[in-house]
CSV table of C-alpha atoms in Angstrom, one decimal:
chain,number,residue,atom,x,y,z
G,17,UNK,CA,-16.0,-11.1,-175.4
G,18,UNK,CA,-12.7,-11.2,-173.5
G,19,UNK,CA,-11.8,-14.7,-174.8
G,20,UNK,CA,-12.4,-13.8,-178.4
G,21,UNK,CA,-10.4,-10.7,-178.1
G,22,UNK,CA,-7.6,-12.8,-176.5
G,23,UNK,CA,-7.6,-15.1,-179.5
G,24,UNK,CA,-7.0,-12.2,-181.8
G,25,UNK,CA,-4.3,-10.8,-179.6
G,26,UNK,CA,-2.6,-14.2,-179.5
G,27,UNK,CA,-2.5,-14.3,-183.3
G,28,UNK,CA,-1.1,-10.7,-183.5
G,29,UNK,CA,1.5,-11.4,-180.8
G,30,UNK,CA,2.8,-14.5,-182.6
G,31,UNK,CA,3.0,-12.6,-185.9
G,32,UNK,CA,4.8,-9.7,-184.4
G,33,UNK,CA,7.7,-11.2,-182.6
G,34,UNK,CA,6.4,-13.5,-179.9
G,35,UNK,CA,8.6,-16.2,-181.4
G,36,UNK,CA,11.6,-14.4,-179.9
G,37,UNK,CA,10.3,-15.5,-176.5
G,38,UNK,CA,11.8,-18.3,-174.6
G,39,UNK,CA,10.9,-21.9,-175.7
G,40,UNK,CA,9.1,-22.3,-172.4
G,41,UNK,CA,6.8,-19.4,-173.1
G,42,UNK,CA,6.3,-20.7,-176.6
G,43,UNK,CA,5.2,-24.0,-175.2
G,44,UNK,CA,2.7,-22.3,-173.0
G,45,UNK,CA,1.4,-20.3,-175.9
G,46,UNK,CA,1.2,-23.4,-178.0
G,47,UNK,CA,-1.0,-25.1,-175.3
G,48,UNK,CA,-3.2,-22.0,-175.2
G,49,UNK,CA,-3.5,-21.8,-178.9
G,50,UNK,CA,-4.5,-25.5,-179.1
G,51,UNK,CA,-7.2,-24.9,-176.5
G,52,UNK,CA,-8.8,-22.3,-178.7
G,53,UNK,CA,-8.5,-24.6,-181.7
G,54,UNK,CA,-5.9,-22.4,-183.4
G,55,UNK,CA,-4.0,-25.6,-184.5
G,56,UNK,CA,-1.9,-24.1,-187.3
G,57,UNK,CA,-0.7,-21.5,-184.8
G,58,UNK,CA,-0.2,-24.1,-182.0
G,59,UNK,CA,1.9,-26.5,-184.0
G,60,UNK,CA,5.1,-24.5,-184.5
G,61,UNK,CA,4.9,-23.2,-181.0
G,62,UNK,CA,4.7,-26.6,-179.5
G,63,UNK,CA,7.4,-28.1,-181.7
G,64,UNK,CA,9.7,-25.3,-180.6
G,65,UNK,CA,8.7,-25.3,-177.0
G,66,UNK,CA,9.2,-29.1,-176.5
G,67,UNK,CA,13.0,-28.5,-176.4
G,68,UNK,CA,14.0,-30.4,-173.3
G,69,UNK,CA,16.8,-28.0,-172.6
G,70,UNK,CA,14.3,-25.2,-172.2
G,71,UNK,CA,12.7,-26.4,-169.0
G,72,UNK,CA,11.6,-29.4,-166.9
G,73,UNK,CA,9.6,-32.2,-168.3
G,74,UNK,CA,6.7,-31.3,-166.1
G,75,UNK,CA,2.9,-31.1,-166.5
G,76,UNK,CA,3.2,-28.2,-169.1
G,77,UNK,CA,5.6,-30.3,-171.2
G,78,UNK,CA,3.3,-33.3,-171.0
G,79,UNK,CA,0.3,-31.1,-171.9
G,80,UNK,CA,2.2,-29.8,-174.9
G,81,UNK,CA,3.1,-33.4,-175.9
G,82,UNK,CA,-0.5,-34.5,-175.9
G,83,UNK,CA,-1.6,-31.5,-177.9
G,84,UNK,CA,1.2,-31.9,-180.4
G,85,UNK,CA,0.4,-35.5,-180.9
G,86,UNK,CA,-3.3,-34.8,-181.4
G,87,UNK,CA,-2.7,-32.1,-183.9
G,88,UNK,CA,-0.4,-34.3,-185.9
G,89,UNK,CA,-2.9,-37.2,-185.8
G,90,UNK,CA,-5.7,-35.0,-186.9
G,91,UNK,CA,-3.7,-33.8,-189.9
G,92,UNK,CA,-2.9,-37.4,-190.9
G,93,UNK,CA,0.8,-37.1,-189.8
G,94,UNK,CA,0.5,-40.3,-187.9
G,95,UNK,CA,4.1,-41.4,-188.5
G,96,UNK,CA,5.5,-38.0,-187.3
G,97,UNK,CA,3.3,-38.2,-184.2
G,98,UNK,CA,4.7,-41.6,-183.5
G,99,UNK,CA,8.3,-40.3,-183.7
G,100,UNK,CA,7.5,-37.5,-181.4
G,101,UNK,CA,5.9,-39.8,-178.9
G,102,UNK,CA,8.8,-42.3,-179.0
G,103,UNK,CA,11.2,-39.5,-178.6
G,104,UNK,CA,9.3,-38.1,-175.6
G,105,UNK,CA,8.8,-41.5,-173.9
G,106,UNK,CA,12.4,-42.4,-174.0
G,107,UNK,CA,13.0,-39.3,-171.9
G,108,UNK,CA,10.0,-39.6,-169.7
G,109,UNK,CA,8.7,-43.2,-169.7
G,110,UNK,CA,6.2,-42.6,-167.0
G,111,UNK,CA,4.0,-40.1,-168.9
G,112,UNK,CA,0.4,-40.6,-167.8
G,113,UNK,CA,-1.8,-40.5,-170.9
G,114,UNK,CA,-4.7,-38.1,-170.5
G,115,UNK,CA,-7.6,-40.2,-171.7
G,116,UNK,CA,-10.1,-37.7,-170.2
G,117,UNK,CA,-9.3,-34.8,-172.5
G,118,UNK,CA,-7.9,-36.6,-175.5
G,119,UNK,CA,-9.7,-39.0,-177.8
G,120,UNK,CA,-8.7,-42.7,-178.2
G,121,UNK,CA,-6.5,-42.0,-181.2
G,122,UNK,CA,-4.1,-40.2,-179.0
G,123,UNK,CA,-4.1,-42.9,-176.3
G,124,UNK,CA,-3.5,-45.5,-179.0
G,125,UNK,CA,-0.6,-43.6,-180.4
G,126,UNK,CA,0.9,-43.3,-176.9
G,127,UNK,CA,0.4,-47.1,-176.4
G,128,UNK,CA,2.2,-47.9,-179.6
G,129,UNK,CA,5.1,-45.6,-178.8
G,130,UNK,CA,5.4,-47.1,-175.3
G,131,UNK,CA,5.5,-50.6,-176.9
G,132,UNK,CA,8.5,-49.5,-179.0
G,133,UNK,CA,10.4,-47.7,-176.2
G,134,UNK,CA,9.6,-50.0,-173.3
G,135,UNK,CA,12.7,-52.1,-173.7
G,136,UNK,CA,14.9,-49.0,-173.6
G,137,UNK,CA,15.3,-48.8,-169.8
G,138,UNK,CA,18.3,-47.2,-168.4
G,139,UNK,CA,20.9,-46.0,-170.8
G,140,UNK,CA,24.3,-46.2,-169.2
G,141,UNK,CA,26.4,-46.1,-172.3
G,142,UNK,CA,25.3,-43.1,-174.2
G,143,UNK,CA,24.3,-39.6,-173.6
G,144,UNK,CA,21.9,-37.9,-175.9
G,145,UNK,CA,21.3,-34.2,-176.5
G,146,UNK,CA,19.5,-32.2,-179.0
G,147,UNK,CA,20.4,-29.2,-181.0
G,148,UNK,CA,17.1,-27.5,-181.2
G,149,UNK,CA,16.3,-24.8,-183.7
G,150,UNK,CA,15.5,-21.4,-182.2
G,151,UNK,CA,12.7,-20.9,-184.6
G,152,UNK,CA,10.0,-23.4,-185.7
G,153,UNK,CA,11.3,-25.9,-188.2
G,154,UNK,CA,8.4,-25.3,-190.5
G,155,UNK,CA,7.2,-28.0,-192.8
G,156,UNK,CA,10.6,-29.6,-193.3
G,157,UNK,CA,10.8,-33.3,-192.7
G,158,UNK,CA,14.6,-33.6,-192.4
G,159,UNK,CA,16.4,-33.6,-189.1
G,160,UNK,CA,20.0,-34.8,-188.4
G,161,UNK,CA,22.1,-37.0,-186.2
G,162,UNK,CA,25.6,-36.4,-185.1
G,163,UNK,CA,27.9,-38.6,-183.0
G,164,UNK,CA,30.6,-37.1,-181.0
G,165,UNK,CA,34.0,-38.6,-180.4
G,166,UNK,CA,35.4,-38.7,-176.9
G,167,UNK,CA,39.1,-38.5,-177.6
G,168,UNK,CA,39.3,-42.0,-179.2
G,169,UNK,CA,38.6,-43.3,-182.7
G,170,UNK,CA,34.8,-43.8,-182.8
G,171,UNK,CA,32.8,-45.8,-185.2
G,172,UNK,CA,29.1,-45.2,-185.7
G,173,UNK,CA,26.8,-47.0,-188.1
G,174,UNK,CA,23.2,-46.2,-188.7
G,175,UNK,CA,21.2,-49.2,-189.9
G,176,UNK,CA,19.8,-48.6,-193.3
G,177,UNK,CA,21.9,-45.4,-193.8
G,178,UNK,CA,25.6,-46.2,-193.4
G,179,UNK,CA,28.6,-45.0,-191.5
G,180,UNK,CA,28.6,-41.6,-189.7
G,181,UNK,CA,31.6,-39.4,-189.5
G,182,UNK,CA,32.1,-38.3,-185.9
G,183,UNK,CA,31.4,-34.7,-185.4
G,184,UNK,CA,29.6,-34.2,-188.7
G,185,UNK,CA,25.8,-34.1,-188.7
G,186,UNK,CA,24.1,-36.4,-191.2
G,187,UNK,CA,20.8,-35.2,-192.5
G,188,UNK,CA,18.0,-37.8,-192.2
G,189,UNK,CA,14.3,-37.9,-192.7
G,190,UNK,CA,12.5,-37.9,-189.3
G,191,UNK,CA,12.2,-41.3,-187.9
G,192,UNK,CA,13.6,-43.9,-185.4
G,193,UNK,CA,17.1,-45.2,-186.2
G,194,UNK,CA,19.2,-48.0,-184.8
G,195,UNK,CA,22.8,-46.9,-184.3
G,196,UNK,CA,25.8,-49.0,-183.6
G,197,UNK,CA,28.5,-47.2,-181.7
G,198,UNK,CA,31.9,-48.6,-181.0
G,199,UNK,CA,35.5,-47.8,-180.3
G,200,UNK,CA,38.5,-50.1,-180.5
G,201,UNK,CA,38.9,-51.8,-177.1
G,202,UNK,CA,35.8,-50.2,-175.7
G,203,UNK,CA,32.2,-51.1,-175.3
G,204,UNK,CA,30.0,-51.2,-178.3
G,205,UNK,CA,26.4,-50.7,-178.2
G,206,UNK,CA,23.2,-50.7,-180.4
G,207,UNK,CA,20.9,-47.8,-179.5
G,208,UNK,CA,17.7,-46.5,-181.0
G,209,UNK,CA,17.2,-42.8,-181.3
G,210,UNK,CA,14.7,-40.5,-182.9
G,211,UNK,CA,15.5,-37.8,-185.5
G,212,UNK,CA,12.9,-35.0,-185.3
G,213,UNK,CA,12.2,-32.5,-188.0
G,214,UNK,CA,14.6,-29.6,-187.8
G,215,UNK,CA,16.4,-31.0,-184.8
G,216,UNK,CA,19.9,-32.5,-184.6
G,217,UNK,CA,20.2,-35.5,-182.3
G,218,UNK,CA,23.6,-35.6,-180.7
G,219,UNK,CA,24.8,-38.9,-179.3
G,220,UNK,CA,27.9,-39.2,-177.2
G,221,UNK,CA,29.4,-42.5,-176.2
G,222,UNK,CA,30.5,-42.9,-172.6
G,223,UNK,CA,33.7,-44.8,-173.0
G,224,UNK,CA,35.4,-47.1,-170.7
G,225,UNK,CA,38.6,-48.9,-171.8
G,226,UNK,CA,40.1,-52.2,-170.9
G,227,UNK,CA,42.3,-50.6,-168.3
G,228,UNK,CA,39.1,-49.9,-166.3
G,229,UNK,CA,37.5,-53.3,-166.7
G,230,UNK,CA,37.5,-56.7,-168.3
G,231,UNK,CA,36.0,-58.7,-171.1
G,232,UNK,CA,32.9,-61.0,-171.3
G,233,UNK,CA,32.7,-64.1,-173.4
G,234,UNK,CA,29.4,-65.9,-173.6
G,235,UNK,CA,27.6,-68.2,-176.0
G,236,UNK,CA,24.1,-69.7,-175.9
G,237,UNK,CA,22.3,-72.6,-177.5
G,238,UNK,CA,20.5,-71.7,-179.6
G,239,UNK,CA,21.8,-68.2,-180.3
G,240,UNK,CA,20.1,-65.2,-178.8
G,241,UNK,CA,20.2,-61.5,-178.3
G,242,UNK,CA,22.5,-60.2,-175.5
G,243,UNK,CA,21.7,-57.3,-173.3
G,244,UNK,CA,24.2,-55.9,-170.8
G,245,UNK,CA,22.7,-53.5,-168.3
G,246,UNK,CA,19.5,-53.3,-170.5
G,247,UNK,CA,21.5,-52.3,-173.5
G,248,UNK,CA,21.4,-54.5,-176.6
G,249,UNK,CA,25.1,-55.4,-177.4
G,250,UNK,CA,24.8,-58.1,-180.0
G,251,UNK,CA,24.1,-61.7,-180.6
G,252,UNK,CA,25.7,-64.8,-179.1
G,253,UNK,CA,28.4,-65.9,-179.3
G,254,UNK,CA,29.8,-62.7,-177.8
G,255,UNK,CA,33.6,-62.6,-177.5
G,256,UNK,CA,35.8,-60.1,-175.7
G,257,UNK,CA,33.0,-57.7,-175.0
G,258,UNK,CA,34.6,-54.9,-172.9
G,259,UNK,CA,32.9,-54.2,-169.6
G,260,UNK,CA,33.6,-51.9,-166.8
G,261,UNK,CA,34.8,-53.5,-163.6
G,262,UNK,CA,31.9,-54.3,-161.4
G,263,UNK,CA,28.6,-56.1,-161.4
G,264,UNK,CA,26.4,-56.0,-164.5
G,265,UNK,CA,23.0,-57.3,-165.5
G,266,UNK,CA,23.1,-59.8,-168.3
G,267,UNK,CA,20.2,-61.0,-170.3
G,268,UNK,CA,20.0,-63.4,-173.3
G,269,UNK,CA,16.7,-63.7,-175.0
G,270,UNK,CA,15.3,-65.3,-178.1
G,271,UNK,CA,11.6,-65.5,-179.2
G,272,UNK,CA,10.0,-68.7,-178.1
G,273,UNK,CA,12.5,-69.2,-175.3
G,274,UNK,CA,12.6,-68.2,-171.6
G,275,UNK,CA,14.9,-65.2,-171.3
G,276,UNK,CA,18.0,-65.8,-169.2
G,277,UNK,CA,18.6,-63.1,-166.6
G,278,UNK,CA,21.6,-63.1,-164.4
G,279,UNK,CA,24.2,-60.8,-162.9
G,280,UNK,CA,27.9,-61.1,-163.7
G,281,UNK,CA,30.8,-59.5,-161.9
G,282,UNK,CA,33.9,-58.6,-163.9
G,283,UNK,CA,37.2,-57.8,-162.4
G,284,UNK,CA,39.8,-55.5,-163.8
G,285,UNK,CA,41.7,-57.2,-166.7
G,286,UNK,CA,39.6,-60.3,-166.2
G,287,UNK,CA,38.4,-62.4,-169.2
G,288,UNK,CA,35.1,-63.7,-167.9
G,289,UNK,CA,34.1,-66.8,-169.8
G,290,UNK,CA,30.6,-68.1,-169.2
G,291,UNK,CA,30.7,-70.9,-171.7
G,292,UNK,CA,27.6,-71.9,-173.6
G,293,UNK,CA,24.3,-71.3,-171.8
G,294,UNK,CA,21.4,-73.4,-172.9
G,295,UNK,CA,18.1,-71.5,-173.4
G,296,UNK,CA,15.0,-73.3,-172.4
G,297,UNK,CA,12.0,-73.4,-174.8
G,298,UNK,CA,9.0,-71.6,-173.4
G,299,UNK,CA,7.4,-68.3,-173.2
G,300,UNK,CA,9.8,-65.7,-174.4
G,301,UNK,CA,9.9,-62.2,-175.7
G,302,UNK,CA,8.2,-61.8,-179.0
A,3,UNK,CA,-22.3,-8.9,-178.1
A,4,UNK,CA,-23.0,-10.3,-181.5
A,5,UNK,CA,-24.3,-13.6,-180.5
A,6,UNK,CA,-27.4,-15.1,-179.0
A,7,UNK,CA,-28.4,-18.5,-177.7
A,8,UNK,CA,-31.2,-20.2,-179.4
A,9,UNK,CA,-34.2,-21.5,-177.6
A,10,UNK,CA,-32.8,-25.0,-177.6
A,11,UNK,CA,-33.5,-26.6,-174.2
A,12,UNK,CA,-30.3,-27.4,-172.4
A,13,UNK,CA,-29.7,-30.0,-169.8
A,14,UNK,CA,-29.3,-28.7,-166.4
A,15,UNK,CA,-25.7,-29.9,-166.3
A,16,UNK,CA,-24.7,-27.8,-169.3
A,17,UNK,CA,-23.1,-24.5,-168.9
A,18,UNK,CA,-22.8,-22.4,-172.0
A,19,UNK,CA,-20.8,-19.2,-172.3
A,20,UNK,CA,-21.0,-17.3,-175.5
A,21,UNK,CA,-18.8,-14.4,-176.2
A,22,UNK,CA,-18.2,-12.5,-179.4
A,23,UNK,CA,-15.5,-10.4,-181.0
A,24,UNK,CA,-16.2,-6.7,-180.5
A,25,UNK,CA,-16.7,-4.1,-183.2
A,26,UNK,CA,-15.6,-3.1,-185.8
A,27,UNK,CA,-17.5,-5.8,-187.5
A,28,UNK,CA,-17.6,-6.3,-191.3
A,29,UNK,CA,-21.0,-5.8,-192.8
A,30,UNK,CA,-20.7,-9.1,-194.6
A,31,UNK,CA,-18.6,-12.3,-194.8
A,32,UNK,CA,-18.4,-15.4,-192.6
A,33,UNK,CA,-17.9,-15.6,-188.9
A,34,UNK,CA,-16.3,-18.2,-186.8
A,35,UNK,CA,-17.4,-20.6,-184.0
A,36,UNK,CA,-14.9,-21.8,-181.5
A,37,UNK,CA,-16.2,-24.8,-179.4
A,38,UNK,CA,-14.5,-25.7,-176.2
A,39,UNK,CA,-15.5,-28.6,-174.1
A,40,UNK,CA,-15.2,-28.8,-170.4
A,41,UNK,CA,-15.0,-32.1,-168.6
A,42,UNK,CA,-13.3,-34.1,-171.3
A,43,UNK,CA,-13.0,-34.7,-175.0
A,44,UNK,CA,-16.1,-35.1,-177.2
A,45,UNK,CA,-17.2,-35.7,-180.7
A,46,UNK,CA,-18.1,-32.2,-181.9
A,47,UNK,CA,-20.7,-31.8,-184.7
A,48,UNK,CA,-21.9,-28.5,-186.1
A,49,UNK,CA,-25.2,-28.4,-188.1
A,50,UNK,CA,-25.3,-32.2,-188.0
A,51,UNK,CA,-21.8,-32.6,-189.5
A,52,UNK,CA,-19.1,-34.3,-187.5
A,53,UNK,CA,-16.1,-32.0,-187.4
A,54,UNK,CA,-13.6,-33.2,-184.8
A,55,UNK,CA,-12.9,-35.3,-181.7
A,56,UNK,CA,-11.3,-33.3,-179.0
A,57,UNK,CA,-11.6,-30.5,-176.5
A,58,UNK,CA,-11.7,-27.7,-179.0
A,59,UNK,CA,-12.7,-26.9,-182.5
A,60,UNK,CA,-12.8,-23.8,-184.7
A,61,UNK,CA,-15.0,-23.5,-187.8
A,62,UNK,CA,-15.8,-20.8,-190.2
A,63,UNK,CA,-19.6,-20.3,-190.2
A,64,UNK,CA,-21.9,-18.3,-192.4
A,65,UNK,CA,-24.0,-15.7,-190.6
A,66,UNK,CA,-27.1,-17.3,-189.1
A,67,UNK,CA,-28.1,-19.9,-186.7
A,68,UNK,CA,-25.9,-23.0,-186.1
A,69,UNK,CA,-26.5,-26.1,-184.1
A,70,UNK,CA,-23.7,-27.6,-182.0
A,71,UNK,CA,-23.8,-31.2,-180.7
A,72,UNK,CA,-21.4,-33.0,-178.4
A,73,UNK,CA,-21.4,-36.7,-177.8
A,74,UNK,CA,-19.2,-39.3,-176.2
A,75,UNK,CA,-19.9,-42.8,-175.1
A,76,UNK,CA,-20.8,-42.9,-171.4
A,77,UNK,CA,-21.5,-39.2,-171.4
A,78,UNK,CA,-24.7,-37.2,-171.7
A,79,UNK,CA,-25.1,-35.6,-175.2
A,80,UNK,CA,-25.0,-31.8,-175.3
A,81,UNK,CA,-27.0,-29.7,-177.8
A,82,UNK,CA,-27.2,-26.0,-178.2
A,83,UNK,CA,-27.4,-23.4,-181.0
A,84,UNK,CA,-25.8,-20.1,-181.6
A,85,UNK,CA,-26.4,-17.3,-184.0
A,86,UNK,CA,-23.3,-16.0,-185.8
A,87,UNK,CA,-23.1,-12.5,-187.2
A,88,UNK,CA,-20.9,-11.5,-190.1
A,89,UNK,CA,-17.3,-11.2,-189.0
A,90,UNK,CA,-17.9,-12.4,-185.4
A,91,UNK,CA,-16.0,-15.1,-183.6
A,92,UNK,CA,-18.1,-16.8,-181.0
A,93,UNK,CA,-16.6,-18.9,-178.3
A,94,UNK,CA,-18.9,-21.6,-177.0
A,95,UNK,CA,-17.9,-23.5,-173.9
A,96,UNK,CA,-19.9,-26.6,-173.2
A,97,UNK,CA,-19.6,-28.9,-170.3
A,98,UNK,CA,-19.9,-32.6,-170.9
A,99,UNK,CA,-20.8,-34.9,-168.0
A,100,UNK,CA,-20.8,-38.6,-167.4
A,101,UNK,CA,-24.2,-40.2,-167.9
A,102,UNK,CA,-25.9,-41.6,-164.8
A,103,UNK,CA,-25.4,-45.3,-164.4
């Protein structure tokens, strides 16, 4: 009797102002609502409570993520579930999938998302924040992305969308987007970021200028994709790529070829020319 | 309490808790069944109809007796039945256990 009464009380509480509670409490309520199969109630609570600024990405956050993914999958919002999972796994790649309490569909969705985000590794070039709505975003499918300048002219291009104006949010359907961020004389970088419904993704570029580093020149035969410190920076040949002084990890990869991994050390004001590096045919990244 | 277990034989490993919403209760209209699984997710069926994979489910149910079935590969199936009264919400918590090798 107590549990059934509690279900009713939960519904009443949500309808009469529980949404004014902290996101952390909403996340907890969302988990509890899911556990009594009140999925329509749970969904807005979970989406509001997942705000990473509201608390640690701990077991409650992971529990909320599983439940959110399961609800979306059950309601045939597979693509939205995928975006949420990619977003979450970029922040917490070591999430252990709960295969005991969630059916294979959830585990499969996690595995797909991990496959997409696994190459993301450490992001040393950008900082990402999220402007989270205080109330549930409802049924809307639009979110937004905004890039922030750091005192220098900044250029940002979203693949398939176009240029972004720094400081101004661009409304976009939820999804995963590739963004090229660059500034004259500074590092440029391709990043992948998620746009969530009702949430504004804010990306800041951590800039370093030529005064603090040098430039990398490298080519390969055949051409390949270049990663510096696990960030995709472009295709070979790469010329005058600005790098902070110090040691960096360099990778050149191409499907069907063995990836080249090495470290390079760039001095201040140095133009480091590595020449043309031959790639060897063999097992490579897909 | 507006619910009763049927005479369905239950495995020893199955624990069933049935609780119902207190009065006032409408004289007519459907009730609800909330199924919660303990020990892991399961395929949940009510009256022979698959309704969901998961650890919980909530269904509107006409007054009367309803059969609940859980199954999952590698686990022992669970069967029980409950009687729903008009306007009642019944919470049924069922434990699912791994089958003996």
